[in-house]
Coordinates of C-alpha atoms and ligand atoms in Angstrom, one line a residue:
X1 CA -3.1 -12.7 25.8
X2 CA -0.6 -9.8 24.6
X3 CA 1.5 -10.4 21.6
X4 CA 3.4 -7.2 19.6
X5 CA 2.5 -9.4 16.2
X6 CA 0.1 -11.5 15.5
X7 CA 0.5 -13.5 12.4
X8 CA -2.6 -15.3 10.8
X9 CA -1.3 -18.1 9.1
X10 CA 1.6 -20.5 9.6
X11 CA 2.7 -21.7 6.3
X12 CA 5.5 -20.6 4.6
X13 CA 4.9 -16.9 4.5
X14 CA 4.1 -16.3 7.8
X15 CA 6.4 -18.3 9.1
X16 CA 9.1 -16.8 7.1
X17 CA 8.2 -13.3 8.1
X18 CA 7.8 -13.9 12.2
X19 CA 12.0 -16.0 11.5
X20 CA 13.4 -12.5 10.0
X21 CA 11.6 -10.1 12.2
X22 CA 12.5 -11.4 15.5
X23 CA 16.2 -12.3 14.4
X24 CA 16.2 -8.4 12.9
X25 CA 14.3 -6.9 15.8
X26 CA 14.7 -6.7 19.5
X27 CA 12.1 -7.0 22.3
X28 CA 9.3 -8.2 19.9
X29 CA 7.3 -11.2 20.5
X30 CA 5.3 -12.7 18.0
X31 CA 2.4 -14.7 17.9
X32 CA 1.1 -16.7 15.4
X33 CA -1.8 -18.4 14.4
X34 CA -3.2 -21.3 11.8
X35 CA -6.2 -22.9 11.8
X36 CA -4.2 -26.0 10.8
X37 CA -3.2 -28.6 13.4
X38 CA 0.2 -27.9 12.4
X39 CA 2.5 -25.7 10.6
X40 CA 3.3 -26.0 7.1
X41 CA 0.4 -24.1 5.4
X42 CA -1.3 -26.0 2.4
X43 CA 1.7 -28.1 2.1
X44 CA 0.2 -30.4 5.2
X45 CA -2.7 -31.3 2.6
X46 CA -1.0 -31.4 -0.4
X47 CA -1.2 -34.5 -2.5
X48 CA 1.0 -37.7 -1.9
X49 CA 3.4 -37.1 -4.6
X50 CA 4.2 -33.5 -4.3
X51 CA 7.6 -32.2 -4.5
X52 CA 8.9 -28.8 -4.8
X53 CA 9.4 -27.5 -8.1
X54 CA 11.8 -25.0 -7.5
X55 CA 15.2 -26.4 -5.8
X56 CA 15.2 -26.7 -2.0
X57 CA 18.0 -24.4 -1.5
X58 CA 16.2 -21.1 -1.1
X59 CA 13.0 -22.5 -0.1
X60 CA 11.7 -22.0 3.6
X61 CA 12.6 -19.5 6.5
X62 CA 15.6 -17.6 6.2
X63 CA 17.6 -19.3 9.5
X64 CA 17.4 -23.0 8.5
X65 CA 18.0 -24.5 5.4
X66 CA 16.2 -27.0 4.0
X67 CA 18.5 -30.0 2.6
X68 CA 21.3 -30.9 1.9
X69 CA 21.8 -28.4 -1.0
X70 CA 23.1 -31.9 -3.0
X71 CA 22.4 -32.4 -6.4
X72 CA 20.3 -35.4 -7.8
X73 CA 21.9 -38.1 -9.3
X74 CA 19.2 -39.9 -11.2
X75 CA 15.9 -39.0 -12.5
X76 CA 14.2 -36.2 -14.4
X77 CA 15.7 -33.8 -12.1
X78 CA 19.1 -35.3 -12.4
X79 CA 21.9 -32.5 -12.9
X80 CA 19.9 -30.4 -11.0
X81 CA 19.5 -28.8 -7.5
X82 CA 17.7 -31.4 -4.9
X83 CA 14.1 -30.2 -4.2
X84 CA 12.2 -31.4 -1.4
X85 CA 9.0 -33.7 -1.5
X86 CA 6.0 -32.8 0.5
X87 CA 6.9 -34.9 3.8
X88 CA 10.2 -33.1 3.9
X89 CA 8.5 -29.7 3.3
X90 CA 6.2 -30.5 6.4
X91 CA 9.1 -32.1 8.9
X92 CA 10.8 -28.8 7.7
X93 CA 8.2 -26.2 8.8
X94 CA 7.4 -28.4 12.3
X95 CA 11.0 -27.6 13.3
X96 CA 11.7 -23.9 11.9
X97 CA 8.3 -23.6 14.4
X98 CA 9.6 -25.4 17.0
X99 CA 12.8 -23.4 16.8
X100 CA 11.0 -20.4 16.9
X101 CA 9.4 -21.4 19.9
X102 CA 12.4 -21.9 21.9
X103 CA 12.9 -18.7 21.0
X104 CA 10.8 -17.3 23.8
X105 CA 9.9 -14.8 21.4
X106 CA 7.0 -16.6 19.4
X107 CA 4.5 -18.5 20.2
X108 CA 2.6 -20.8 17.4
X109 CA -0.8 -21.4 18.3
X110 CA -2.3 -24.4 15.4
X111 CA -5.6 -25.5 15.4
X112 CA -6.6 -22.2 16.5
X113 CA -8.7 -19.7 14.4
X114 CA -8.9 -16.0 13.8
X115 CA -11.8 -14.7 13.5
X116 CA -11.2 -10.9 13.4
X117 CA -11.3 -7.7 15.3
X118 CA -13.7 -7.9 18.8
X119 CA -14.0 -4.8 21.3
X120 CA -11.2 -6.4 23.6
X121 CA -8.5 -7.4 20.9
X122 CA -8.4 -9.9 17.7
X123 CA -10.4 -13.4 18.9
X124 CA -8.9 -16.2 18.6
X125 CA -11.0 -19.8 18.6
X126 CA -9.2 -22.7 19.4
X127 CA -10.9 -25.3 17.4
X128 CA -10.2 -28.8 20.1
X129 CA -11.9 -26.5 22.4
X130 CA -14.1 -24.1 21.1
X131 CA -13.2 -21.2 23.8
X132 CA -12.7 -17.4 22.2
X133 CA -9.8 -15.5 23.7
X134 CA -9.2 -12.3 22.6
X135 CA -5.3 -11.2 21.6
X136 CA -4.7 -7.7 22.3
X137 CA -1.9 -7.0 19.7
X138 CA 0.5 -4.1 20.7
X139 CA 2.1 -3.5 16.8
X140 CA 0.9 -5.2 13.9
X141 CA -1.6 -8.4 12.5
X142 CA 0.1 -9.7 9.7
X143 CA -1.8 -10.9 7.5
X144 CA 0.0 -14.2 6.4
X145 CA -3.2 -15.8 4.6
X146 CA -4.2 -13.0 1.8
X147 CA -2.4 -15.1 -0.8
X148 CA -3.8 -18.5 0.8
X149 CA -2.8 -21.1 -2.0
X150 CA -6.6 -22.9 -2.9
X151 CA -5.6 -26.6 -3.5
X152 CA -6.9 -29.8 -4.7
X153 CA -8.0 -31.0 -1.0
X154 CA -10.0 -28.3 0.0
X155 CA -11.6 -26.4 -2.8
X156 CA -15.2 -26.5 -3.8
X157 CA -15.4 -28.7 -7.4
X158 CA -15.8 -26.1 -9.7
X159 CA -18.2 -28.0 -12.0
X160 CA -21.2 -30.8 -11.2
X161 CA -20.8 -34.7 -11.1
X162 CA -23.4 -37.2 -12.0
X163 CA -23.9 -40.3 -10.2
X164 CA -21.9 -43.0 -11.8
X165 CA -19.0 -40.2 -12.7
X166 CA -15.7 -41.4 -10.9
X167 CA -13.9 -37.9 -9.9
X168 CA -11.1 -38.0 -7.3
X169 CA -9.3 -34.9 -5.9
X170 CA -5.5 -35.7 -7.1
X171 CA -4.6 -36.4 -3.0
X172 CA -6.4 -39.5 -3.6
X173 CA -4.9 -40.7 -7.2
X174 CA -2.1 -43.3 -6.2
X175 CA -5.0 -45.1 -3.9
X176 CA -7.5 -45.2 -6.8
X177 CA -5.3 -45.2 -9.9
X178 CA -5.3 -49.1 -9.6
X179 CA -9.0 -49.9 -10.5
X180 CA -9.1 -47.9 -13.6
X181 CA -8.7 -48.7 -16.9
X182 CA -8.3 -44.5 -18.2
X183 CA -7.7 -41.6 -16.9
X184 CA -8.8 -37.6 -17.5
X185 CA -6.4 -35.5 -15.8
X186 CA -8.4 -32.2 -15.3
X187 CA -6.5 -28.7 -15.1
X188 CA -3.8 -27.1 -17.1
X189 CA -1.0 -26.1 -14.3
X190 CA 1.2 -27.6 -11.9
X191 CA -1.0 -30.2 -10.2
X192 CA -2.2 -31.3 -14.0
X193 CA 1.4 -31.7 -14.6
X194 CA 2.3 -33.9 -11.6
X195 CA -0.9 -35.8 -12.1
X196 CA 0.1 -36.7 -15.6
X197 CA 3.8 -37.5 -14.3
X198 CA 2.7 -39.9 -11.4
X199 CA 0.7 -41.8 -14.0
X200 CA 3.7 -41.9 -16.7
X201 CA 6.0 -42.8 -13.8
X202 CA 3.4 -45.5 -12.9
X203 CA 3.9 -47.4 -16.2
X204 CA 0.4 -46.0 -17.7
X205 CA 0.6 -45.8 -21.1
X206 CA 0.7 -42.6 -22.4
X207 CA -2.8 -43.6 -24.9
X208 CA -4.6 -44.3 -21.9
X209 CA -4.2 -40.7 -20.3
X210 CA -6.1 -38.2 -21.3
X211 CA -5.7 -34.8 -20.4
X212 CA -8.5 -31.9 -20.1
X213 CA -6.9 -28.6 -20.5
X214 CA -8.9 -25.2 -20.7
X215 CA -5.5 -23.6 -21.2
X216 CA -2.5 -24.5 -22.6
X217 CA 0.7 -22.8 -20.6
X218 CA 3.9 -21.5 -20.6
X219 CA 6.3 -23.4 -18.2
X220 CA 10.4 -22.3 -17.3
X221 CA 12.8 -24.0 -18.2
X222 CA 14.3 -25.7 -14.8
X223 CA 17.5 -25.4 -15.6
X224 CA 17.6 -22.0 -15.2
X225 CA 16.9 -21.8 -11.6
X226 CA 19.9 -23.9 -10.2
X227 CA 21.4 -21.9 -7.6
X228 CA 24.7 -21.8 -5.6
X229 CA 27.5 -23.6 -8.0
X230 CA 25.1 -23.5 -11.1
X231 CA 24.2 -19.8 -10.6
X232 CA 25.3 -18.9 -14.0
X233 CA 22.2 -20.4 -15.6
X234 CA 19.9 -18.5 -13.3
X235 CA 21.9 -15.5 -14.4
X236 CA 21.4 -16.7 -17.9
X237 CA 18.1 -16.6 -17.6
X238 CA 17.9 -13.4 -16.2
X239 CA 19.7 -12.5 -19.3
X240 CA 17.4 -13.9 -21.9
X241 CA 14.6 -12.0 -20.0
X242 CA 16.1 -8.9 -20.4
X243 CA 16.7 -9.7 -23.7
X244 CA 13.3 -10.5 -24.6
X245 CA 11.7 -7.7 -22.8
X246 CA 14.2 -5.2 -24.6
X247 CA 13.6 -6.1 -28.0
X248 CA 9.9 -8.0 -28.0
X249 CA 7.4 -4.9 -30.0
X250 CA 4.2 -7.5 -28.7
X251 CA 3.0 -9.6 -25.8
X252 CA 3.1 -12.6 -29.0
X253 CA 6.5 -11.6 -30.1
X254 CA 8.0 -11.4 -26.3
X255 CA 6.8 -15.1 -25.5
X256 CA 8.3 -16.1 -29.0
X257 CA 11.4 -15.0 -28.0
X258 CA 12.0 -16.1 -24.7
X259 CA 10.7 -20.2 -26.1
X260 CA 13.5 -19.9 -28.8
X261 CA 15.4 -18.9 -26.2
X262 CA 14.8 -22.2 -24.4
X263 CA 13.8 -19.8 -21.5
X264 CA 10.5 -20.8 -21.7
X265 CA 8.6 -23.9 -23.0
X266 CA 5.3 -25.0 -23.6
X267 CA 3.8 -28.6 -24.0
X268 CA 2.8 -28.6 -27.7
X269 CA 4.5 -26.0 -29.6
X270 CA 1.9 -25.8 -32.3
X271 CA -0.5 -24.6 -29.9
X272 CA -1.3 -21.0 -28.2
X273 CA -0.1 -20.9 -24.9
X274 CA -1.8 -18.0 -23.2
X275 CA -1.5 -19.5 -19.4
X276 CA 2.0 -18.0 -17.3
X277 CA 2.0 -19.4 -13.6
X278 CA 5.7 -19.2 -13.2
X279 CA 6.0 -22.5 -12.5
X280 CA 8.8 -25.0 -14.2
X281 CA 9.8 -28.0 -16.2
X282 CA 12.5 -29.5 -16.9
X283 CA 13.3 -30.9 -20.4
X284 CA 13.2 -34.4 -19.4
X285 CA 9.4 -34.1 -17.9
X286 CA 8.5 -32.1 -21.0
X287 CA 9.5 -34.7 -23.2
X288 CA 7.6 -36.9 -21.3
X289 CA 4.6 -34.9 -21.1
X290 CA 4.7 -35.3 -25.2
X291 CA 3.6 -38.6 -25.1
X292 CA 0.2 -38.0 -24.1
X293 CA -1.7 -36.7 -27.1
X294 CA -5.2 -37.2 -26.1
X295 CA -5.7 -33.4 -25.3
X296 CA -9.3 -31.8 -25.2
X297 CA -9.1 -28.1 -25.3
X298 CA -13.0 -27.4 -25.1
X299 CA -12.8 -24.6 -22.2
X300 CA -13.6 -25.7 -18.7
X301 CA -15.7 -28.8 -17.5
X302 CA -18.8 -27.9 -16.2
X303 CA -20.4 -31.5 -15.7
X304 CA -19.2 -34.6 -15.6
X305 CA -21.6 -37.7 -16.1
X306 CA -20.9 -41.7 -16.5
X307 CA -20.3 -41.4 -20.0
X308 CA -20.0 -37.7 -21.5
X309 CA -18.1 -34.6 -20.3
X310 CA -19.8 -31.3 -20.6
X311 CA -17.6 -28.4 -20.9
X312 CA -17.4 -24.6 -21.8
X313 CA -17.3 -25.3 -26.0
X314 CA -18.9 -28.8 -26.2
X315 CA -18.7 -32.3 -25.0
X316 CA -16.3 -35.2 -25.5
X317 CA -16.9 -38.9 -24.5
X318 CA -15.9 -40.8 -21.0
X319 CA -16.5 -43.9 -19.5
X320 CA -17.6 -45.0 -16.2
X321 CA -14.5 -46.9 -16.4
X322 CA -12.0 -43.2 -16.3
X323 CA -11.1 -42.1 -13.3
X324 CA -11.1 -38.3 -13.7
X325 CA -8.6 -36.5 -11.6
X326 CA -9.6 -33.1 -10.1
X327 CA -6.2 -30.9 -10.4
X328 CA -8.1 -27.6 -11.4
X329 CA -7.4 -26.0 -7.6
X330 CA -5.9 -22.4 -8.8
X331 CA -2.8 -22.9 -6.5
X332 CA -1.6 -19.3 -6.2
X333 CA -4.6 -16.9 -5.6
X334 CA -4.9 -13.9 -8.1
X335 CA -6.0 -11.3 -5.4
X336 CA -5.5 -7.9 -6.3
X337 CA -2.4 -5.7 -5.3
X338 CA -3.1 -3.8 -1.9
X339 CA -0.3 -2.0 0.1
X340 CA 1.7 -4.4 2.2
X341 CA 2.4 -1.7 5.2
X342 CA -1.0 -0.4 6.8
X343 CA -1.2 1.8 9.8
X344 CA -2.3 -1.4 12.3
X345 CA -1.5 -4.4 9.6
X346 CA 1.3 -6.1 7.3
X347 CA -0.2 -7.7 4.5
X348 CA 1.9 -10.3 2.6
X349 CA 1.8 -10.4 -0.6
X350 CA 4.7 -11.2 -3.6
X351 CA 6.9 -8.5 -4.6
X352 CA 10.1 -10.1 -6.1
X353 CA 8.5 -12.6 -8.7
X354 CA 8.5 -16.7 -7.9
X355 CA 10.2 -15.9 -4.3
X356 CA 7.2 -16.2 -1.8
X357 CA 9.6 -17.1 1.1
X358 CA 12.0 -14.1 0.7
X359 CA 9.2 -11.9 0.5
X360 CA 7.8 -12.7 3.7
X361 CA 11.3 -12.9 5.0
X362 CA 11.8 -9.4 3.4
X363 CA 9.2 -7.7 4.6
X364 CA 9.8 -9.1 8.3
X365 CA 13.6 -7.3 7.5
X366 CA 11.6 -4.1 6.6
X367 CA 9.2 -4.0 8.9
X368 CA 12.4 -4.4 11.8
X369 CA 14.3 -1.7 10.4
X370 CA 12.2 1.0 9.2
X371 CA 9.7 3.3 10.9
X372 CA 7.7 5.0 8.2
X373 CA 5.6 3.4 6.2
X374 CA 5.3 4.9 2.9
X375 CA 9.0 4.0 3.0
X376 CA 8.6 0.7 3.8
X377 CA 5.6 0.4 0.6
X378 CA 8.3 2.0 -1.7
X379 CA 10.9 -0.8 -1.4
X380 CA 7.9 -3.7 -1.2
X381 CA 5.1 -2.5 -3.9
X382 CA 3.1 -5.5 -3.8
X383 CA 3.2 -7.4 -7.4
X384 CA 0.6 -9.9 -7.8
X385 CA 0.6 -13.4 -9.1
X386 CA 0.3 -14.0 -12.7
X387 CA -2.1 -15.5 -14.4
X388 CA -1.8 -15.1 -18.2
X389 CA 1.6 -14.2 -20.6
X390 CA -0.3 -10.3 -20.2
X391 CA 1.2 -10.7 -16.5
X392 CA 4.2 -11.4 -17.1
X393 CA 5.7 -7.6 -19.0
X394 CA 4.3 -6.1 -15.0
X395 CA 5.5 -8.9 -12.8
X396 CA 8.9 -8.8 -14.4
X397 CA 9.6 -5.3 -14.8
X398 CA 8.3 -4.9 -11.3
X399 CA 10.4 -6.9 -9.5
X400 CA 13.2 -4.7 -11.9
X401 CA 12.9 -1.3 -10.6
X402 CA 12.1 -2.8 -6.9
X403 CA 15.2 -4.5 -7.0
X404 CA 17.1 -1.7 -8.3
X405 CA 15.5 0.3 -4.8
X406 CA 16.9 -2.7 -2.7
X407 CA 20.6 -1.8 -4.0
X408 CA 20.4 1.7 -3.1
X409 CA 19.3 1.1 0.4
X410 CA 23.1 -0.8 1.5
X411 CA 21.6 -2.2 4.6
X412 CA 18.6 -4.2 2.4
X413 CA 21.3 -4.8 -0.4
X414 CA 23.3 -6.1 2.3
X415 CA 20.6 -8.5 4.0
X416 CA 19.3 -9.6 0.6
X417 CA 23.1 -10.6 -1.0
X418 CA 23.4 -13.2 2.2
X419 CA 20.2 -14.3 2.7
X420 CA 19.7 -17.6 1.7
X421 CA 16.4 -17.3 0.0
X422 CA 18.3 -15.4 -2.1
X423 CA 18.3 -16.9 -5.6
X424 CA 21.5 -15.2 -6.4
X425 CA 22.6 -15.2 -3.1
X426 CA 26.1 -17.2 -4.6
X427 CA 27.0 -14.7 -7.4
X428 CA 29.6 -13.0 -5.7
X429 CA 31.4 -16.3 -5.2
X430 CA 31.4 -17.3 -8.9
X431 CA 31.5 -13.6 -10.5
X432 CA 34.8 -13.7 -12.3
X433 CA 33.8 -17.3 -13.9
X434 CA 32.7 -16.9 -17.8
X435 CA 29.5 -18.3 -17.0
X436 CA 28.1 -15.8 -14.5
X437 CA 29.9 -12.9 -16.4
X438 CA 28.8 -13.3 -19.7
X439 CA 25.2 -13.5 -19.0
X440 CA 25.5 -10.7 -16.6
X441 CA 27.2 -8.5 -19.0
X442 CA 24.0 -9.2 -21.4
X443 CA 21.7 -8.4 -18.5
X444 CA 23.5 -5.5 -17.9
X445 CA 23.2 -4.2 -21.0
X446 CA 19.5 -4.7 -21.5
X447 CA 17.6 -4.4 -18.2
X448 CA 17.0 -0.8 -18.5
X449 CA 15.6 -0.9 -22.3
X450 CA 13.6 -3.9 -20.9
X451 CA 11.8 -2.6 -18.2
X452 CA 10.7 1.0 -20.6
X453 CA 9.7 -1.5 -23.0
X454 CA 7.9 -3.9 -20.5
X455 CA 6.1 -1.3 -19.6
X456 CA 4.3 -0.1 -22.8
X457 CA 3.8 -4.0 -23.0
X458 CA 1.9 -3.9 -19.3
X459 CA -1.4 -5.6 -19.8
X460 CA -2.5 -4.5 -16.5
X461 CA -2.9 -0.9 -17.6
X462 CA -6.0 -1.8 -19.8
X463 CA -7.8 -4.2 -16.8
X464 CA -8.3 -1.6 -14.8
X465 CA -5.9 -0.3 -11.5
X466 CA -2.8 -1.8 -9.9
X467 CA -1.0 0.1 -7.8
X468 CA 2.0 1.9 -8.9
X469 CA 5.6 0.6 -7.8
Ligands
LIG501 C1 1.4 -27.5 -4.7 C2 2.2 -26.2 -4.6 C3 3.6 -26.3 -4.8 C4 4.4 -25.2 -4.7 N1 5.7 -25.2 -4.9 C5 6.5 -24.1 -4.7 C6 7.9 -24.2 -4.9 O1 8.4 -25.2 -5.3 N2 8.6 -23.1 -4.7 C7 8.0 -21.9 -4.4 O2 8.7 -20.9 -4.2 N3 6.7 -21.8 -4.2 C8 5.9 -22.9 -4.4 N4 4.5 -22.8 -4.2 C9 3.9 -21.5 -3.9 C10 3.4 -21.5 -2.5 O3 2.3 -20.7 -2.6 C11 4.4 -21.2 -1.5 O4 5.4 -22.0 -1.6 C12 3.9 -21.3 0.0 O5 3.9 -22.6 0.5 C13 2.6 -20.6 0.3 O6 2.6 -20.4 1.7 P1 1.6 -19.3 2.3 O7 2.0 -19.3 3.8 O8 1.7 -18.0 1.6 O9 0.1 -19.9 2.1 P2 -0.5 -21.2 2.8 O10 0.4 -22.4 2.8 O11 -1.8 -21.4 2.1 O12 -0.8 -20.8 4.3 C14 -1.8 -19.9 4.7 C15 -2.3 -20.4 6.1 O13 -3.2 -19.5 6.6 C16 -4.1 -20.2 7.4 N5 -5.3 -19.4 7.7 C17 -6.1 -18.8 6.8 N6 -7.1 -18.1 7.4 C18 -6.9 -18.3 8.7 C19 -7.6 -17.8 9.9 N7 -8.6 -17.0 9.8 N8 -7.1 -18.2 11.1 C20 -6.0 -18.9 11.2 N9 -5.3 -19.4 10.1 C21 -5.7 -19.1 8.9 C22 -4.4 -21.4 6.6 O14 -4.9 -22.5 7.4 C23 -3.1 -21.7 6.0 O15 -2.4 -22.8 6.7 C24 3.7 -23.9 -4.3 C25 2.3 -23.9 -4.2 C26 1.6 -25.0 -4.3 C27 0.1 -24.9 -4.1

């Protein structure tokens, strides 16, 4: 088989990548690969209640959109941007594939694994079958897995379980939640969040939950990432970043700022928050999240037994009663930076913070419309996921100065401004209205302050190298 790309992985990235790159290039054909019986990524294994927490509207590949771009009516996300649950996420990805597939340009190829280089081309195993057939690949192998999100249904339990312990991965919560008379939701992120929400939502009351955090962390504030008719608050956030990073003298001081701000919000206020995903809340799911005030903050768990809980800085108590709900996955891998643009390989990775679809989508446009490389790594330094508030003066200053490179290059300005993974992509339309020009205006004025101050605040200088942007 001949293919000028072959992608390795079909979930979002990759998917968003081979979209751009054949609707920006001509004569390529793509290939690409997933071990998975369908497209989709981790999101064909995420857990029943799954939604996506950022709106719907610039989630996806760049030539389909996802939704209806309504805005919810009821609920904790009500006022707000629709956002798709996990079903709709999958139906999604099964027909931007099977678009690209009529095509004739790309071929998808699930349930079939790459197992990497071979004298005759890159081997591929398809997994009904077991056969080996080697790809020659005439370009590139992009390598849409490097940031492969680790989820509850796959990872390896990250501490022991006695006999008599009940522990379910969170994919199996709303079949098991029934014969339980507690619960330990395990994990302080996104998944812990949901967990505790599904219970809440399930008429559990809140003194029955307990909740198992190693870390307690830093959430956005939703409301701040409406797009399209609400852009001004995404613009105000921008805004109170800037702000923040301008003024902030300390890592402590920055984060301080940007909670009174309401930019940023944590669960219990009169705790340290040293945790930063990027992932969000909104206010109505926060105050919820209140109500549960059993909180252990002993570390991690390493073993779990019928009645006691072993972790890092003690034990507590359990029951063979409490279910214990496994949501400490990592989600978003914290691989190191590497350059995106090798000589024989594309390696996706984030470069515009909390946009993993435009990336991909990005670097397809890149890789489409510019030859040299070096070129190509100077508008897409890689900027890796953040794990802790030290993260957050490097992510955000990053994607800063790379943006700033994107508006001085008028064909990438010009593909970013319409794209629709583009979380400003509606600016233009609303510029002259008080409430996109006042928070630009304030952006404006500090950006430039912000990213020289962001940078003395970079934590990543002291842990050793990332590569320069
Ligand atoms: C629960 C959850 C919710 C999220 N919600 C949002 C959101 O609301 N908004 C947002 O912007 N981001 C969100 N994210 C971030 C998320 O990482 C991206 O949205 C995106 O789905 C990640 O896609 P991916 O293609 O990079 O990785 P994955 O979905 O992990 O896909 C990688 C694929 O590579 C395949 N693969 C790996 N190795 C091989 C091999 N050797 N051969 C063949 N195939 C291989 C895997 O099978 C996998 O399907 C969320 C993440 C999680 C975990």
């Amino acid at each position: 088989m001949d293919t000028d790309y072959l992608v390795v992985g079909a979930g979002a990235s990759g998917l968003a990548f081979a979209d751009t790159l054949v609707t920006e290039a001509e004569n390529v054909h793509v290939t690409v690969v997933d071990r998975r019986h369908a497209p989709g990524g981790h999101w064909l294994q995420a857990y029943p209640f799954v939604r996506l927490h950022s709106p719907s509207a610039y989630y996806g590949v760049n030539s389909l959109a996802l939704g209806e771009d309504g805005i919810d009516e009821a609920g904790l996300n009500a006022g707000y941007y629709e956002r798709a649950t996990g079903e709709q996420v999958r139906e999604y990805f099964a027909e931007a594939a099977a678009r690209l597939t009529r095509t004739g340009r790309v071929s998808v190829l699930t349930g079939h694994e790459c197992l990497g280089a071979g004298s005759d081309g890159e081997q591929v195993r398809d997994l009904d079958t077991g056969v080996v057939q080697a790809v020659r690949v005439r370009r590139k192998i992009v390598d849409a897995r490097y940031l492969e999100a680790s989820i509850p249904a796959t990872h390896t339990l990250p501490f022991d379980v006695a006999s008599g312990a009940r522990v379910v991965a969170v994919n199996d919560l709303p079949s098991t939640a029934q014969a339980a008379s507690s619960y330990a939701v395990l994990g302080s992120g996104k998944t812990a969040v949901d967990a505790c929400m599904w219970l809440l939502d399930n008429d559990v009351e809140p003194d029955r939950i307990r909740w198992i955090r190693p870390r307690d962390a830093w959430f956005y504030d939703r409301r701040h990432f409406q797009p399209l008719e609400q852009v001004g608050t995404m613009m105000e956030g921008l805004a109170l970043d800037a702000e923040a990073g301008a003024q902030a003298a300390t890592i402590d001081e920055l984060f301080g700022q940007l909670e009174a701000s309401g930019r940023l919000l944590r669960i219990d206020p009169a705790r340290p928050a040293t945790m930063y995903r990027g992932t969000m809340l909104s206010a109505g799911e926060l105050t919820a999240l209140r109500q549960i005030e059993d909180v252990v903050r002993l570390g991690r768990v390493r073993r779990i037994e019928a009645d006691r809980i072993v972790l890092e800085g003690g034990e507590t108590r359990t029951s063979p009663e409490t279910l214990h709900v496994d949501c400490t996955a990592l989600g978003l891998t914290n691989a190191p930076a590497r350059p995106v643009f090798e000589a024989a390989r594309i390696v996706l990775q984030q470069v515009r913070h909390l946009s993993p679809c435009f990336n991909a989508a990005l670097i397809g446009f890149l890789e489409a419309h510019r030859g040299d490389d070096a070129e190509k790594n100077r508008l897409c330094p890689p900027n890796p996921y953040p794990s802790s508030i030290g993260d957050w003066p490097r992510m955000t200053s990053r994607t800063w100065r790379t943006e700033a490179r994107w508006l001085s290059e008028p064909d990438v300005a010009a593909w970013v401004a319409a794209s629709r993974l583009h979380l400003l992509r509606a600016l233009p339309d609303h510029a002259t209205e008080p409430s996109v020009q006042v928070p630009l205006k304030r952006y404006l004025t500090h950006v430039t302050a912000a990213i020289e101050r962001l940078g003395q605040l970079d934590g990543s200088k002291s842990r050793g190298p990332v590569l320069t942007a």
